Amino acid sequence: MTNNKQQTGVEWYSRRLFEIEIAHNQGVIDTLIYLKSKREALDQAKEMEKERIETAYNKGTVHGIDYPESTLPITGEQYYNETYGGGAK
């Protein structure tokens, strides 16, 4: 049986952080690369969650009313920016 479940950004980040920690603890990567890798993983996880929220908005409902995506009052990106403050990282 194949598992087609997608990972959330949090699940992906947790796994990636574990891999980075192991590599650093085993001396495979130095501290500078370790810190840079952690920052990049965090940024990637945030972007994944942003995309999931935008997609859910675009495919979901607004105030309990089903809208075809082309007639939504705002885009998923606008919803994300208004709800979560946009590009602030």
Short mmCIF file of C-alpha atoms in Angstrom, two decimals:
data_model
loop_
_atom_site.label_atom_id
_atom_site.label_comp_id
_atom_site.label_asym_id
_atom_site.label_seq_id
_atom_site.Cartn_x
_atom_site.Cartn_y
_atom_site.Cartn_z
CA MET A 1 0.00 0.00 0.00
CA THR A 2 1.33 3.44 -0.98
CA ASN A 3 1.00 6.37 1.39
CA ASN A 4 0.15 9.50 -0.64
CA LYS A 5 -0.12 11.74 2.43
CA GLN A 6 1.60 15.08 1.99
CA GLN A 7 3.86 16.48 4.67
CA THR A 8 3.12 19.80 6.30
CA GLY A 9 5.89 22.36 6.55
CA VAL A 10 6.22 21.53 10.25
CA GLU A 11 6.64 17.81 9.56
CA TRP A 12 9.16 18.48 6.81
CA TYR A 13 11.08 20.94 9.01
CA SER A 14 11.22 18.51 11.90
CA ARG A 15 12.70 15.78 9.71
CA ARG A 16 15.13 18.18 8.00
CA LEU A 17 16.26 19.67 11.30
CA PHE A 18 16.96 16.16 12.62
CA GLU A 19 19.11 15.42 9.54
CA ILE A 20 21.03 18.68 9.98
CA GLU A 21 21.59 18.01 13.70
CA ILE A 22 22.93 14.51 12.97
CA ALA A 23 25.29 15.81 10.27
CA HIS A 24 26.61 18.51 12.62
CA ASN A 25 27.00 16.14 15.58
CA GLN A 26 28.94 13.67 13.40
CA GLY A 27 31.23 16.42 12.15
CA VAL A 28 29.99 16.16 8.56
CA ILE A 29 29.17 19.89 8.48
CA ASP A 30 30.80 22.73 10.36
CA THR A 31 28.98 25.24 12.56
CA LEU A 32 28.61 27.90 9.86
CA ILE A 33 27.00 25.46 7.40
CA TYR A 34 24.93 24.03 10.27
CA LEU A 35 23.47 27.45 11.14
CA LYS A 36 22.92 28.37 7.49
CA SER A 37 21.18 25.03 6.84
CA LYS A 38 18.88 25.52 9.83
CA ARG A 39 17.88 29.00 8.58
CA GLU A 40 17.28 27.73 5.05
CA ALA A 41 15.17 24.84 6.37
CA LEU A 42 13.08 27.22 8.46
CA ASP A 43 12.54 29.55 5.50
CA GLN A 44 11.53 26.59 3.31
CA ALA A 45 9.07 25.30 5.94
CA LYS A 46 7.48 28.76 6.23
CA GLU A 47 7.09 28.94 2.45
CA MET A 48 5.51 25.47 2.39
CA GLU A 49 2.95 26.49 5.01
CA LYS A 50 2.22 29.76 3.21
CA GLU A 51 1.54 27.84 -0.01
CA ARG A 52 -0.73 25.37 1.81
CA ILE A 53 -2.74 28.20 3.38
CA GLU A 54 -3.10 30.03 0.06
CA THR A 55 -4.14 26.84 -1.73
CA ALA A 56 -6.64 25.95 0.99
CA TYR A 57 -8.15 29.42 0.75
CA ASN A 58 -8.37 29.28 -3.03
CA LYS A 59 -10.03 25.85 -2.95
CA GLY A 60 -12.12 26.37 0.16
CA THR A 61 -14.95 28.55 1.22
CA VAL A 62 -15.18 32.16 2.30
CA HIS A 63 -17.53 32.94 5.17
CA GLY A 64 -19.35 29.66 4.58
CA ILE A 65 -20.09 30.42 0.92
CA ASP A 66 -18.62 28.22 -1.81
CA TYR A 67 -17.01 30.33 -4.50
CA PRO A 68 -15.49 29.20 -7.78
CA GLU A 69 -11.83 30.15 -7.51
CA SER A 70 -12.17 32.76 -10.26
CA THR A 71 -14.83 34.65 -8.29
CA LEU A 72 -13.17 34.76 -4.87
CA PRO A 73 -13.29 38.24 -3.34
CA ILE A 74 -9.51 38.15 -2.80
CA THR A 75 -6.72 35.75 -3.78
CA GLY A 76 -5.15 33.21 -1.47
CA GLU A 77 -2.02 35.35 -1.39
CA GLN A 78 -4.03 38.42 -0.36
CA TYR A 79 -5.78 36.36 2.31
CA TYR A 80 -2.42 35.16 3.65
CA ASN A 81 -0.96 38.68 3.68
CA GLU A 82 -4.02 40.13 5.46
CA THR A 83 -4.26 37.30 7.98
CA TYR A 84 -0.58 36.57 8.70
CA GLY A 85 1.12 39.84 7.86
CA GLY A 86 2.50 39.05 4.43
CA GLY A 87 6.16 38.57 3.75
CA ALA A 88 7.42 39.25 7.28
CA LYS A 89 9.66 36.36 8.22
#
